[in-house]
JSON list of C-alpha atoms and ligand atoms in Angstrom, two decimals:
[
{"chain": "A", "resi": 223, "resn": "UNK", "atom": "CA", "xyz": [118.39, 119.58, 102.61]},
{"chain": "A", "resi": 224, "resn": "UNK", "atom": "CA", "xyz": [116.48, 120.50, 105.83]},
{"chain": "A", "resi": 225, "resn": "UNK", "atom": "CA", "xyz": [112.82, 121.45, 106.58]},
{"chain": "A", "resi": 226, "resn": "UNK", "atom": "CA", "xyz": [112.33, 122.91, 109.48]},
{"chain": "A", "resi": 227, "resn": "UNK", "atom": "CA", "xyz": [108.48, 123.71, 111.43]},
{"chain": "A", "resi": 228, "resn": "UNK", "atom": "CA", "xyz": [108.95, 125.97, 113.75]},
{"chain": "A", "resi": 229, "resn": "UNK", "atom": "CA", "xyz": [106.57, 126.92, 117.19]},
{"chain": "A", "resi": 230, "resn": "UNK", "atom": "CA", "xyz": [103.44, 126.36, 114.05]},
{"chain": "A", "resi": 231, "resn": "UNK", "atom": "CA", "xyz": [100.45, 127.00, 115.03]},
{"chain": "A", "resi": 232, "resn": "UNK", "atom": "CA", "xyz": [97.05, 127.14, 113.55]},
{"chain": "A", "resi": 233, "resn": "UNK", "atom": "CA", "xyz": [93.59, 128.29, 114.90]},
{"chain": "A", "resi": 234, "resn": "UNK", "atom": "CA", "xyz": [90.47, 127.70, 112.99]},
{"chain": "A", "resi": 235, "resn": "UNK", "atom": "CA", "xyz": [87.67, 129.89, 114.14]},
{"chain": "A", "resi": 236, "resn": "UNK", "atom": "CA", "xyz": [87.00, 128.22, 118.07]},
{"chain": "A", "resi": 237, "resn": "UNK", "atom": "CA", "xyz": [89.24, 125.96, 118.24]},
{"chain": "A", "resi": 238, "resn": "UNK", "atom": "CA", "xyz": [93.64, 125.38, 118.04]},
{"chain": "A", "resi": 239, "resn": "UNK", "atom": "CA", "xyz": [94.46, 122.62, 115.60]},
{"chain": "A", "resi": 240, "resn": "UNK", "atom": "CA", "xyz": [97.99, 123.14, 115.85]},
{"chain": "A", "resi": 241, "resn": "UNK", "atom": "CA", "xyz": [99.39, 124.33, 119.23]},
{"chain": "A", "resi": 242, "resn": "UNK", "atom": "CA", "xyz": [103.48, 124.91, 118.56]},
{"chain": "A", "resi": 243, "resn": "UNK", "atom": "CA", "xyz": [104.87, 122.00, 116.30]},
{"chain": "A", "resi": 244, "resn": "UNK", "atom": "CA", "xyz": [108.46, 122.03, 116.10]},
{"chain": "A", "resi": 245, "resn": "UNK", "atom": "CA", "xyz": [109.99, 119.61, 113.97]},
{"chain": "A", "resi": 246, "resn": "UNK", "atom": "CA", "xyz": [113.22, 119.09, 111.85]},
{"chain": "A", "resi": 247, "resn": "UNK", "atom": "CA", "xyz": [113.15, 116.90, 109.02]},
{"chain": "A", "resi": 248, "resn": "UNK", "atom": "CA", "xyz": [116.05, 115.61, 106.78]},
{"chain": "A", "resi": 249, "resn": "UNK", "atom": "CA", "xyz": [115.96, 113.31, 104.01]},
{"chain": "A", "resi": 250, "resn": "UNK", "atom": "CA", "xyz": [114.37, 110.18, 104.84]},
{"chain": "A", "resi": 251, "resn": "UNK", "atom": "CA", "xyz": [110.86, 108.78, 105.82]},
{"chain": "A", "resi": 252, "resn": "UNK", "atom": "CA", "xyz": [108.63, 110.15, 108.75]},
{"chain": "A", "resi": 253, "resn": "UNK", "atom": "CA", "xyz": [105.43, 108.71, 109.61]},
{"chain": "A", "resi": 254, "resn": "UNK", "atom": "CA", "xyz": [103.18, 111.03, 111.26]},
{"chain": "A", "resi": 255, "resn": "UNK", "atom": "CA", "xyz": [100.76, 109.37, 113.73]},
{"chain": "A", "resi": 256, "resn": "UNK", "atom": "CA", "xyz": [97.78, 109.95, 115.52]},
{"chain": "A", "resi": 257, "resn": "UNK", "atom": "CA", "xyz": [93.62, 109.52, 115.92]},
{"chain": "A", "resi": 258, "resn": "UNK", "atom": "CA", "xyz": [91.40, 111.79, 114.21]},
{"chain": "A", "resi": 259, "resn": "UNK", "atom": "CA", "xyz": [91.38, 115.19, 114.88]},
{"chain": "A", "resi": 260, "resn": "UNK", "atom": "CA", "xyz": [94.92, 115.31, 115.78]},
{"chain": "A", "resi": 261, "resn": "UNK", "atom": "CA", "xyz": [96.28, 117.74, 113.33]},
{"chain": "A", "resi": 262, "resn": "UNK", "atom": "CA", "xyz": [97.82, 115.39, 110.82]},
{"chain": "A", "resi": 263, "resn": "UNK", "atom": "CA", "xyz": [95.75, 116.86, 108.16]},
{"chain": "A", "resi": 264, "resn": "UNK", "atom": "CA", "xyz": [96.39, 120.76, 108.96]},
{"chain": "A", "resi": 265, "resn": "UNK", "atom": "CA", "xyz": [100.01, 119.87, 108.95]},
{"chain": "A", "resi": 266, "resn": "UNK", "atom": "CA", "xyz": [100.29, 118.65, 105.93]},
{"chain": "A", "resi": 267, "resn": "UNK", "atom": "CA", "xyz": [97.76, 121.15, 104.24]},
{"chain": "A", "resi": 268, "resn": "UNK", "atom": "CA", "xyz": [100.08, 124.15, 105.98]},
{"chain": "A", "resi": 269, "resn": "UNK", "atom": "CA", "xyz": [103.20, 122.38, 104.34]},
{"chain": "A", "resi": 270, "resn": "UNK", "atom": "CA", "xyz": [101.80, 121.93, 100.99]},
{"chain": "A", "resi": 271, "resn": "UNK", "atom": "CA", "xyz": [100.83, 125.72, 101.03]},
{"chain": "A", "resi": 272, "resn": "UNK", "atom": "CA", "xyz": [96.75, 124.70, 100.68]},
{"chain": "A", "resi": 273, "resn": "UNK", "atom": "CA", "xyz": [96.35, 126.73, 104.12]},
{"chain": "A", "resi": 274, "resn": "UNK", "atom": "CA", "xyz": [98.00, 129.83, 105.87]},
{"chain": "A", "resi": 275, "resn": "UNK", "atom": "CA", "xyz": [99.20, 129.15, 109.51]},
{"chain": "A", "resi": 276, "resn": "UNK", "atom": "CA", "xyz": [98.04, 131.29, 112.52]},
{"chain": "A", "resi": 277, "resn": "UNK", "atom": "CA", "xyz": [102.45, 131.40, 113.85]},
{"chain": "A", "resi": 278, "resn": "UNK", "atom": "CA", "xyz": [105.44, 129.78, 113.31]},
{"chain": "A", "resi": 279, "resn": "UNK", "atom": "CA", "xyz": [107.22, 129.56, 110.12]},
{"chain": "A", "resi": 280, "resn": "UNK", "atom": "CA", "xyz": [108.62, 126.59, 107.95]},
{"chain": "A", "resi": 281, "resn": "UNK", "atom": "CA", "xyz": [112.04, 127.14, 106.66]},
{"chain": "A", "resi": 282, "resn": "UNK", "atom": "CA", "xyz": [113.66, 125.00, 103.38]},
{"chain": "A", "resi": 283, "resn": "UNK", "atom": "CA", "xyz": [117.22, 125.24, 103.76]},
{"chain": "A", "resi": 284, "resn": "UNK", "atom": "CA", "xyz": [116.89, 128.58, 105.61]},
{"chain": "A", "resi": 285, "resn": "UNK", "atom": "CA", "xyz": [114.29, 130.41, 103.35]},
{"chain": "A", "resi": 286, "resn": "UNK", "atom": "CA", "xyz": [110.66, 130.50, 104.11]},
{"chain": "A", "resi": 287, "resn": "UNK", "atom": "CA", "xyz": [108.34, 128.47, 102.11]},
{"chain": "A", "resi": 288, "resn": "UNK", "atom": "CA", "xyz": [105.84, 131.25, 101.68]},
{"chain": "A", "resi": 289, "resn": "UNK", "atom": "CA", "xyz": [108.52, 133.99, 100.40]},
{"chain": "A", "resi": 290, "resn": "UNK", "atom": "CA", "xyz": [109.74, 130.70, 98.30]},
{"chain": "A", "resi": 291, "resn": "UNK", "atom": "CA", "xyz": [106.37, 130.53, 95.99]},
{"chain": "A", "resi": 292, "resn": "UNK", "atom": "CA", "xyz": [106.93, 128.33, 92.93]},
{"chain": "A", "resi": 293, "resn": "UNK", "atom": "CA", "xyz": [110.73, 127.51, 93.79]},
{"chain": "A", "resi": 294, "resn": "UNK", "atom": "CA", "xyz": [108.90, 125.64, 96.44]},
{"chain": "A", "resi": 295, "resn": "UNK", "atom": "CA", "xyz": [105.79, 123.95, 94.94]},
{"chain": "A", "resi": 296, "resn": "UNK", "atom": "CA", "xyz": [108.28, 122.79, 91.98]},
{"chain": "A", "resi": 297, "resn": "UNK", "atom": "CA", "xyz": [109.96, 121.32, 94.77]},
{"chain": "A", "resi": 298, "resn": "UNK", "atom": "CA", "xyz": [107.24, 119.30, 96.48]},
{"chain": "A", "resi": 299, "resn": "UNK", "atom": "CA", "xyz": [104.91, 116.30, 95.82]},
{"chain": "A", "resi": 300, "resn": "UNK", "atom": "CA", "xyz": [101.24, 115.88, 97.38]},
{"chain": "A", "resi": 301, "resn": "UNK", "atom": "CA", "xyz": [99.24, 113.18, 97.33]},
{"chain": "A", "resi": 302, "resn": "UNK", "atom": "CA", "xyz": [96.29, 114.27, 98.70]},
{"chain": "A", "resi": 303, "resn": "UNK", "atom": "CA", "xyz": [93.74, 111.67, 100.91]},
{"chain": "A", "resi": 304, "resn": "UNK", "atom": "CA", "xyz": [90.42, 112.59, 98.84]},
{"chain": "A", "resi": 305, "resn": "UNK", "atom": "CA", "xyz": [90.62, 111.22, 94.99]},
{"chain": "A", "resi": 306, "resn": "UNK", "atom": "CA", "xyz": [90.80, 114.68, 92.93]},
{"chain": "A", "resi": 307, "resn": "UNK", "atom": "CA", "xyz": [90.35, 113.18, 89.22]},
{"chain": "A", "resi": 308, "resn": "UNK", "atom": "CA", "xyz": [88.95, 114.07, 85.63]},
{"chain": "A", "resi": 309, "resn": "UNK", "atom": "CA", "xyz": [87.02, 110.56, 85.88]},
{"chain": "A", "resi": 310, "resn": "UNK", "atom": "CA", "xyz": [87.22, 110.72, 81.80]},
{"chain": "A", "resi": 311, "resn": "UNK", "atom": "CA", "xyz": [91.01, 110.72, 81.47]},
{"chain": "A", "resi": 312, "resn": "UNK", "atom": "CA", "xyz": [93.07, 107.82, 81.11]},
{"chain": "A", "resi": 313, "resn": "UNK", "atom": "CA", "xyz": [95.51, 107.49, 83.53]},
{"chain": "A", "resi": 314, "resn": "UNK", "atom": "CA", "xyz": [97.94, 108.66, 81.11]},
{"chain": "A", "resi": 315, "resn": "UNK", "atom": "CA", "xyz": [95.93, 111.30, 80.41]},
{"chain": "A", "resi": 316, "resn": "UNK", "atom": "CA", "xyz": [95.84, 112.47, 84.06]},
{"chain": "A", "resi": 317, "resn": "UNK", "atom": "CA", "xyz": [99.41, 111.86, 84.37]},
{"chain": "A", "resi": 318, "resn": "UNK", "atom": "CA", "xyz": [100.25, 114.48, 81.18]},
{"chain": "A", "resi": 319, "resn": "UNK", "atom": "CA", "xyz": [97.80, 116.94, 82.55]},
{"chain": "A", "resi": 320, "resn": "UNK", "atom": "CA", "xyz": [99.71, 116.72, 86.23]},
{"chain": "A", "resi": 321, "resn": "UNK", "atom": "CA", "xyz": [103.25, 116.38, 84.03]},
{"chain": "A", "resi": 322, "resn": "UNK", "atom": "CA", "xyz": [102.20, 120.13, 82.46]},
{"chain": "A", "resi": 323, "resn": "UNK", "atom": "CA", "xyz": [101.05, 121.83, 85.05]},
{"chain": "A", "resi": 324, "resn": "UNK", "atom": "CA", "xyz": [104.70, 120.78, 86.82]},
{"chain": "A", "resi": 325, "resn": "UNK", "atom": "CA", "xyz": [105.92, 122.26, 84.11]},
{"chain": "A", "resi": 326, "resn": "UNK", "atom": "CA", "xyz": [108.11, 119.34, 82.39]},
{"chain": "A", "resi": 327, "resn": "UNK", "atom": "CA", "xyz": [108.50, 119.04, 78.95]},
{"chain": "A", "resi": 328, "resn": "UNK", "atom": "CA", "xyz": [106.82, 116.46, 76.82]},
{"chain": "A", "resi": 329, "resn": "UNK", "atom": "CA", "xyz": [109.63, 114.45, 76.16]},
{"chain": "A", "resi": 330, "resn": "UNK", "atom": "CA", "xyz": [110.62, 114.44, 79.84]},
{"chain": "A", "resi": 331, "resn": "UNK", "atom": "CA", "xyz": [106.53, 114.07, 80.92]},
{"chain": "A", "resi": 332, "resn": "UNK", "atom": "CA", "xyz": [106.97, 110.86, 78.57]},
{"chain": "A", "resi": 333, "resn": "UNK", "atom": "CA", "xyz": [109.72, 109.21, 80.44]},
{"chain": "A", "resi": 334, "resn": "UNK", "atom": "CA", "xyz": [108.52, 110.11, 83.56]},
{"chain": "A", "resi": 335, "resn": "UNK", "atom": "CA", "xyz": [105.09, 108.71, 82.73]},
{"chain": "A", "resi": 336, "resn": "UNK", "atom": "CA", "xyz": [106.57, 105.75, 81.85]},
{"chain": "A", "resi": 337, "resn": "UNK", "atom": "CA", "xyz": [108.51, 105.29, 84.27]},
{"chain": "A", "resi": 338, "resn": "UNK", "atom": "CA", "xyz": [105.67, 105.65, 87.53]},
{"chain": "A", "resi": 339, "resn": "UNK", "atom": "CA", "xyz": [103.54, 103.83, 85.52]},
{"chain": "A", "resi": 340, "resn": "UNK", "atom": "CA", "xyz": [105.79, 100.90, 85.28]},
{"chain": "A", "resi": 341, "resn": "UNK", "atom": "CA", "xyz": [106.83, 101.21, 88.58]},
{"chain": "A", "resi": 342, "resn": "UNK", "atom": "CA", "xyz": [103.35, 101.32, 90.29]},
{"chain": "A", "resi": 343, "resn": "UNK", "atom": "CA", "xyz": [102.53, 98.33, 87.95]},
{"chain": "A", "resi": 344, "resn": "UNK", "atom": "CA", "xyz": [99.83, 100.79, 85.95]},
{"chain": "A", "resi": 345, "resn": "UNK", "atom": "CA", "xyz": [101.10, 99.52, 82.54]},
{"chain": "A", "resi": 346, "resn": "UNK", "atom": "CA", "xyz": [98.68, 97.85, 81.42]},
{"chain": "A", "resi": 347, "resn": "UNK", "atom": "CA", "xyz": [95.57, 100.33, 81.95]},
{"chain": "A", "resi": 348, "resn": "UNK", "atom": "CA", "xyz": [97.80, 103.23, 81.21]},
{"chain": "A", "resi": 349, "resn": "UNK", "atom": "CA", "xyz": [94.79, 103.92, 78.15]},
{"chain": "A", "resi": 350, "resn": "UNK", "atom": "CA", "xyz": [91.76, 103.22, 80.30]},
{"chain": "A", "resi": 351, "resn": "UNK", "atom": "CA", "xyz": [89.60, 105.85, 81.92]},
{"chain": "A", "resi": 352, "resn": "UNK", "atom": "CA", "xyz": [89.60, 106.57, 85.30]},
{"chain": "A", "resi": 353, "resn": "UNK", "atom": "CA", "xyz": [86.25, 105.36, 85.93]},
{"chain": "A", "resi": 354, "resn": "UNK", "atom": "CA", "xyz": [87.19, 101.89, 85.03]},
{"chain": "A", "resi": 355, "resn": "UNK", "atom": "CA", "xyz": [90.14, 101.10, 87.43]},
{"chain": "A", "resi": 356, "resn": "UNK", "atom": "CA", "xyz": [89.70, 99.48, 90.63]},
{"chain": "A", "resi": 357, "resn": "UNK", "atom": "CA", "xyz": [90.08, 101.60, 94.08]},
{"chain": "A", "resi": 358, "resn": "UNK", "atom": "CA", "xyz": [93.66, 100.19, 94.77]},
{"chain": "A", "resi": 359, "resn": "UNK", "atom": "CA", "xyz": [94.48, 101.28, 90.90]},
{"chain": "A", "resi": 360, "resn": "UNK", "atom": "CA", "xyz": [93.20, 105.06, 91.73]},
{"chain": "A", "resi": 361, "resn": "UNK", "atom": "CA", "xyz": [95.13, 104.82, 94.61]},
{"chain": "A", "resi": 362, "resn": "UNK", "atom": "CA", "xyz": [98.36, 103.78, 93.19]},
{"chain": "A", "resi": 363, "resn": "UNK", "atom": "CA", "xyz": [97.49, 106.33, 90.25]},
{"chain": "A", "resi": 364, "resn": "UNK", "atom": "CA", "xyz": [97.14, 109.38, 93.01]},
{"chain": "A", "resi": 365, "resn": "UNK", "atom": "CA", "xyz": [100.17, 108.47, 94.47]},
{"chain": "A", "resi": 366, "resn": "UNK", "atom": "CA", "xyz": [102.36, 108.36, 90.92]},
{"chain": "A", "resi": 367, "resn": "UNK", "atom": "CA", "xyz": [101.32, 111.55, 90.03]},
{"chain": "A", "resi": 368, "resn": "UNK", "atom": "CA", "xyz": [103.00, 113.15, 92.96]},
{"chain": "A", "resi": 369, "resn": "UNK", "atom": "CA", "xyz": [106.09, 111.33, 91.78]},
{"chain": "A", "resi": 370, "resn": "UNK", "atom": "CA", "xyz": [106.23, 112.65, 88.41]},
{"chain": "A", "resi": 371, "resn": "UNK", "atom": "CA", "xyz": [108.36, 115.79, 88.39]},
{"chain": "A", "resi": 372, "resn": "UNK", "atom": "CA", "xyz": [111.11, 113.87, 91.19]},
{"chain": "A", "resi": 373, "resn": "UNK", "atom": "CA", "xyz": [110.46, 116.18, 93.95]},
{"chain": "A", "resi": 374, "resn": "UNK", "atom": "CA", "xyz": [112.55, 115.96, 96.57]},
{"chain": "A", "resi": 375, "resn": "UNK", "atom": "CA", "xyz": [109.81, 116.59, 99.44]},
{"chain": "A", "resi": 376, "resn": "UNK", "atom": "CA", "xyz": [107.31, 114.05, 99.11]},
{"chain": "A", "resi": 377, "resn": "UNK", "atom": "CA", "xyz": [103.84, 114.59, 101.65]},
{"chain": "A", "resi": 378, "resn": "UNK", "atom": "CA", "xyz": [101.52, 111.55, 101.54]},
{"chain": "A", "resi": 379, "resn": "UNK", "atom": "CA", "xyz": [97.85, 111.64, 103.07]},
{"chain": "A", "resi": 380, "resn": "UNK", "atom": "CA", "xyz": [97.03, 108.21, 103.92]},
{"chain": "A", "resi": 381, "resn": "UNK", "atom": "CA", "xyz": [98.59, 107.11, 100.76]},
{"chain": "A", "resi": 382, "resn": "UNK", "atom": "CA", "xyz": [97.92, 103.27, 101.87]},
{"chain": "A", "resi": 383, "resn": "UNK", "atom": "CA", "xyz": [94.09, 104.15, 102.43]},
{"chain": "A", "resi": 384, "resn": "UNK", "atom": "CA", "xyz": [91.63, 101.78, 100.32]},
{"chain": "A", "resi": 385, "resn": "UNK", "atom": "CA", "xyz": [94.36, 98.94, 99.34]},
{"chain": "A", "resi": 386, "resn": "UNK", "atom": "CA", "xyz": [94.46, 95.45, 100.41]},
{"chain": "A", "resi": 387, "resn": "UNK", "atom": "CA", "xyz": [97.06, 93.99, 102.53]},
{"chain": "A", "resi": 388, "resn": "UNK", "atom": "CA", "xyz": [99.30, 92.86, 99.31]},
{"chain": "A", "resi": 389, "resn": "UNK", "atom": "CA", "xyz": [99.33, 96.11, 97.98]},
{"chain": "A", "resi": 390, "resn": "UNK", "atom": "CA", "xyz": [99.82, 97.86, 100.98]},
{"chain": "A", "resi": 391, "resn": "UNK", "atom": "CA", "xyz": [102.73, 95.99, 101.54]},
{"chain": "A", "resi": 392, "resn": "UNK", "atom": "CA", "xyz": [104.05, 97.07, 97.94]},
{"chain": "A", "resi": 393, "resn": "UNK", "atom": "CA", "xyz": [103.13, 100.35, 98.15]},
{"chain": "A", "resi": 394, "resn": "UNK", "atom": "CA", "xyz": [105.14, 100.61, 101.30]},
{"chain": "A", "resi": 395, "resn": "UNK", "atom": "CA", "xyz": [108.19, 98.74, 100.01]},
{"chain": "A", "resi": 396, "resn": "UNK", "atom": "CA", "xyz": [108.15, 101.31, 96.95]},
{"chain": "A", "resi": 397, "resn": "UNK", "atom": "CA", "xyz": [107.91, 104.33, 98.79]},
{"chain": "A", "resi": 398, "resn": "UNK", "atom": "CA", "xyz": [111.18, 102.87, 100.87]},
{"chain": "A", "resi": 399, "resn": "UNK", "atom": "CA", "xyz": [112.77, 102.41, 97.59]},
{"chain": "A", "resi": 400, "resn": "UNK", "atom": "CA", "xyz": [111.97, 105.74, 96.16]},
{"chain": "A", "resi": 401, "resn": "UNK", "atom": "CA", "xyz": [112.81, 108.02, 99.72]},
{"chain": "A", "resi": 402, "resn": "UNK", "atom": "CA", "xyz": [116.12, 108.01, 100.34]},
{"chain": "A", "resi": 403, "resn": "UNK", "atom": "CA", "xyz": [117.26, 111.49, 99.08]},
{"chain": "A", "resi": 404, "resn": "UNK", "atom": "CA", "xyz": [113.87, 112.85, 99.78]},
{"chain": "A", "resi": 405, "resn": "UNK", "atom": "CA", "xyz": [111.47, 114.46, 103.05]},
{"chain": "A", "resi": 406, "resn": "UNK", "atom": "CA", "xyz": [108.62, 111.98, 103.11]},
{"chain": "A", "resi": 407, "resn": "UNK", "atom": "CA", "xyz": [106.08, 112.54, 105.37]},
{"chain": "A", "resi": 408, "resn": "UNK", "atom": "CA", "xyz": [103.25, 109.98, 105.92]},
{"chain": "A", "resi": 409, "resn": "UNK", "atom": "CA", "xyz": [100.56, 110.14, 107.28]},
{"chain": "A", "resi": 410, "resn": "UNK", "atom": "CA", "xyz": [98.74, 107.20, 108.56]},
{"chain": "A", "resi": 411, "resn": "UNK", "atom": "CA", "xyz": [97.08, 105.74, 111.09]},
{"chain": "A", "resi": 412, "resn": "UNK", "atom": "CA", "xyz": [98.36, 101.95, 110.55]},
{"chain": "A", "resi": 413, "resn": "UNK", "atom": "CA", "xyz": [101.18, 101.84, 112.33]},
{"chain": "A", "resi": 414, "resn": "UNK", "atom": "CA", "xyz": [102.56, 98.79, 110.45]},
{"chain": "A", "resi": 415, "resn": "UNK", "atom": "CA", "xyz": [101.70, 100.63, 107.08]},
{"chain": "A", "resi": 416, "resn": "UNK", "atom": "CA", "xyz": [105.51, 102.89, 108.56]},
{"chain": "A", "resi": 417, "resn": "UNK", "atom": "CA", "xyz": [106.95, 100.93, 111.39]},
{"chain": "A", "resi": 418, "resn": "UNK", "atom": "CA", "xyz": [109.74, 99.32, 108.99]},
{"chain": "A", "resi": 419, "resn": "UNK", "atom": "CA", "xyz": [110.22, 102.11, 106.46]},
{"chain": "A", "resi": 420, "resn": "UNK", "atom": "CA", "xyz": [110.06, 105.32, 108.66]},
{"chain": "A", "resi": 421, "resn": "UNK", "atom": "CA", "xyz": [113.42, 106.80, 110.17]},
{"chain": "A", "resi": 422, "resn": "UNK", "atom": "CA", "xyz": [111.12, 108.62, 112.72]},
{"chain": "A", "resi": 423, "resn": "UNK", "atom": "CA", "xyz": [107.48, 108.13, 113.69]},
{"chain": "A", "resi": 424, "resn": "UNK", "atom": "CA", "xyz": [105.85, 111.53, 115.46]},
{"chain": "A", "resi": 425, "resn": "UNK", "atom": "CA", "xyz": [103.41, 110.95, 117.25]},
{"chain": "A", "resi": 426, "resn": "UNK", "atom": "CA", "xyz": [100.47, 113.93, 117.09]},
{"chain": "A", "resi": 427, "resn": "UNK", "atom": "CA", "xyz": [97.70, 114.21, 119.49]},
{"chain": "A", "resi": 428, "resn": "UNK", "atom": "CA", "xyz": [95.57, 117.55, 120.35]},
{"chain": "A", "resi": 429, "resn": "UNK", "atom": "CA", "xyz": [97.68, 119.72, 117.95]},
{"chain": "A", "resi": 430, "resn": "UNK", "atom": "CA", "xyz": [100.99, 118.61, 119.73]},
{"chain": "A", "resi": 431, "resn": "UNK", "atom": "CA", "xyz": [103.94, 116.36, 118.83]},
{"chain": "A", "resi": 432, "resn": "UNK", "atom": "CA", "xyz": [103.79, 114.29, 122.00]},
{"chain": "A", "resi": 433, "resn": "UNK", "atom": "CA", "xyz": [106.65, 111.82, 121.47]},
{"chain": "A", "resi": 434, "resn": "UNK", "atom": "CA", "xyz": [109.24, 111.00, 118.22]},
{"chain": "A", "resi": 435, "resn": "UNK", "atom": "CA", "xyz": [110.15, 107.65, 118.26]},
{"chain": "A", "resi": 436, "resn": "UNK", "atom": "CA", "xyz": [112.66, 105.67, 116.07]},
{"chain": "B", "resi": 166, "resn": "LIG", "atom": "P1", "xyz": [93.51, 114.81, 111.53]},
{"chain": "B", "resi": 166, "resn": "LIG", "atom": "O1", "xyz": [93.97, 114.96, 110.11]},
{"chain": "B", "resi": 166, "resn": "LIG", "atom": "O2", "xyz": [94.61, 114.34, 112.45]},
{"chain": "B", "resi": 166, "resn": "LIG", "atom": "O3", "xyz": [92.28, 113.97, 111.65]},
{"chain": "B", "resi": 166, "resn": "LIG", "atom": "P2", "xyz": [92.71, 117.59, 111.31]},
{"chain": "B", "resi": 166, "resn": "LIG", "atom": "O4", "xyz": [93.93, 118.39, 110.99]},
{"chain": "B", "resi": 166, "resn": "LIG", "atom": "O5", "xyz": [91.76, 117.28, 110.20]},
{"chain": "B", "resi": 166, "resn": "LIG", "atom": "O6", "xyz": [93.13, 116.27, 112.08]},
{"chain": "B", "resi": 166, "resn": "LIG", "atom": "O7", "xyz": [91.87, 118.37, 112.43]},
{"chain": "B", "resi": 166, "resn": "LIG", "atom": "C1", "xyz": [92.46, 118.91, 113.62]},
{"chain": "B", "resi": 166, "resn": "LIG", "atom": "C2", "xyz": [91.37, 119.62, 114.41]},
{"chain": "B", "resi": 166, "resn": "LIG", "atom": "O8", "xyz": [90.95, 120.79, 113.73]},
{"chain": "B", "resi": 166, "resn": "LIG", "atom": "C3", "xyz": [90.11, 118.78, 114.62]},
{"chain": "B", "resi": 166, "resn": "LIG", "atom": "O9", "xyz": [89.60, 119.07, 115.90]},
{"chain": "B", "resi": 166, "resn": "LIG", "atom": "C4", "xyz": [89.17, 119.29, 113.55]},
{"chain": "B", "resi": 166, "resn": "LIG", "atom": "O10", "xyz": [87.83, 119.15, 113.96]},
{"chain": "B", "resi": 166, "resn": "LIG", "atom": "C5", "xyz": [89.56, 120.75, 113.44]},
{"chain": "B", "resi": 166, "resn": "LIG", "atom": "N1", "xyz": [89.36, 121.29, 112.08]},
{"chain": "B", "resi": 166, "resn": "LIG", "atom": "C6", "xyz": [89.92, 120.82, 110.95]},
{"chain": "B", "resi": 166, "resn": "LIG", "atom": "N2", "xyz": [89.54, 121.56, 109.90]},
{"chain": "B", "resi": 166, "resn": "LIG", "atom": "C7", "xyz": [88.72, 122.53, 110.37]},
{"chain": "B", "resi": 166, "resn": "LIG", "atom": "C8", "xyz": [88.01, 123.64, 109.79]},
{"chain": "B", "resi": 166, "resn": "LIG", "atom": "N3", "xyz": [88.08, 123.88, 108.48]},
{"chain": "B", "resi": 166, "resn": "LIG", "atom": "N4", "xyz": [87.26, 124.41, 110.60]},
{"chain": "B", "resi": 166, "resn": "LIG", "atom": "C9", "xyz": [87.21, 124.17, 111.94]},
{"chain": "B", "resi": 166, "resn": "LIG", "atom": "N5", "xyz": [87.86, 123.17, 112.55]},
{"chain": "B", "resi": 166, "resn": "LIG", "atom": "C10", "xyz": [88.60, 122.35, 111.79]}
]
């Protein structure tokens, strides 16, 4: 598997957020690093298929993304940096709603749900609302239900954002665990949140990659 960005580009109305990122990602984990206003977001919006680029193209195995539609979305995972839930679901509810609109099939959305639930150590609420958990429960939660349908490109917003340093530390161990045969991209701007897991850290600043790093 191979995702490749090429020369992309993206202009909102005055100014270039992306200025010719060319990147080539196999399986494994990159973090994507930088200070605000870098681009990380518009990358990772572009990739996910939320926003049109200005130029360039990303390629999956050869094909573009855009002429891939759903064989693409099926395909990918998003957890996304703002918390986008019915506040009235359980989080089993939410996790069934997210399992059907991937399309799985109830007896699949069942093991699946059990099995990100266990693994993000959810169990236990899995029948309380949304309202009740605690912020690092929400954020586990948000990052499970990009999990749920196995996709085998995985794009995390600040998915360590609002947890304390325990969990971060587990939430970074289980995203190594989970990775291996998957594109992860992270971004973050806690370095240590990727340092140990990542294969490659990029480095964005102004809409450029300015260095890759191991
Ligand atoms: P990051 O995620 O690294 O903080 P962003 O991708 O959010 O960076 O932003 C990159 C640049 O594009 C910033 O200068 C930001 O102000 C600008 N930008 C982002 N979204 C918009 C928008 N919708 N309209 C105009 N400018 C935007």
């Amino acid at each position: 598997m191979q995702l490749e960005i090429q020369e992309l580009t993206k202009n909102y109305k005055n100014k270039q957020a992306l200025r010719g990122i060319t990147l080539n990602l196999v399986p494994g984990i990159y973090g994507i690093l930088g200070p605000n206003g870098a681009g990380k977001s518009t990358l990772m919006n572009i990739l996910t298929g939320n926003l049109s680029q200005s130029g360039g193209r990303i390629l999956l195995d050869g094909e573009d993304i855009r002429a891939m539609g759903s064989n693409y979305h099926s395909r990918l995972g998003y957890c996304p940096q703002q918390h986008t839930f019915y506040p009235s679901f359980s989080a089993e509810q939410f996790l069934f709603y997210i399992s059907s609109l991937q399309g799985l099939s109830r007896k699949k959305a069942m093991e699946r749900i059990d099995w990100v639930l266990d693994l993000f150590e959810l169990s236990d609420v899995r029948r309380k609302p949304i309202y009740s958990l605690s912020g690092g429960m929400k954020q586990r939660l948000l990052i499970a239900q990009s999990l749920i349908h196995d996709p085998d490109i995985l794009i995390l917003d600040e998915p360590t954002s609002g947890l304390d340093p325990q969990q971060r530390i587990a939430v970074r161990n289980l995203i190594g665990e989970i990775a291996p045969k998957k594109i992860v991209l992270i971004s973050t701007h806690v370095v240590q949140d990727v340092e140990y897991i990542a294969r490659e850290l990029i480095l964005l600043s102004n809409g450029q990659v300015i260095r890759k790093a191991t």
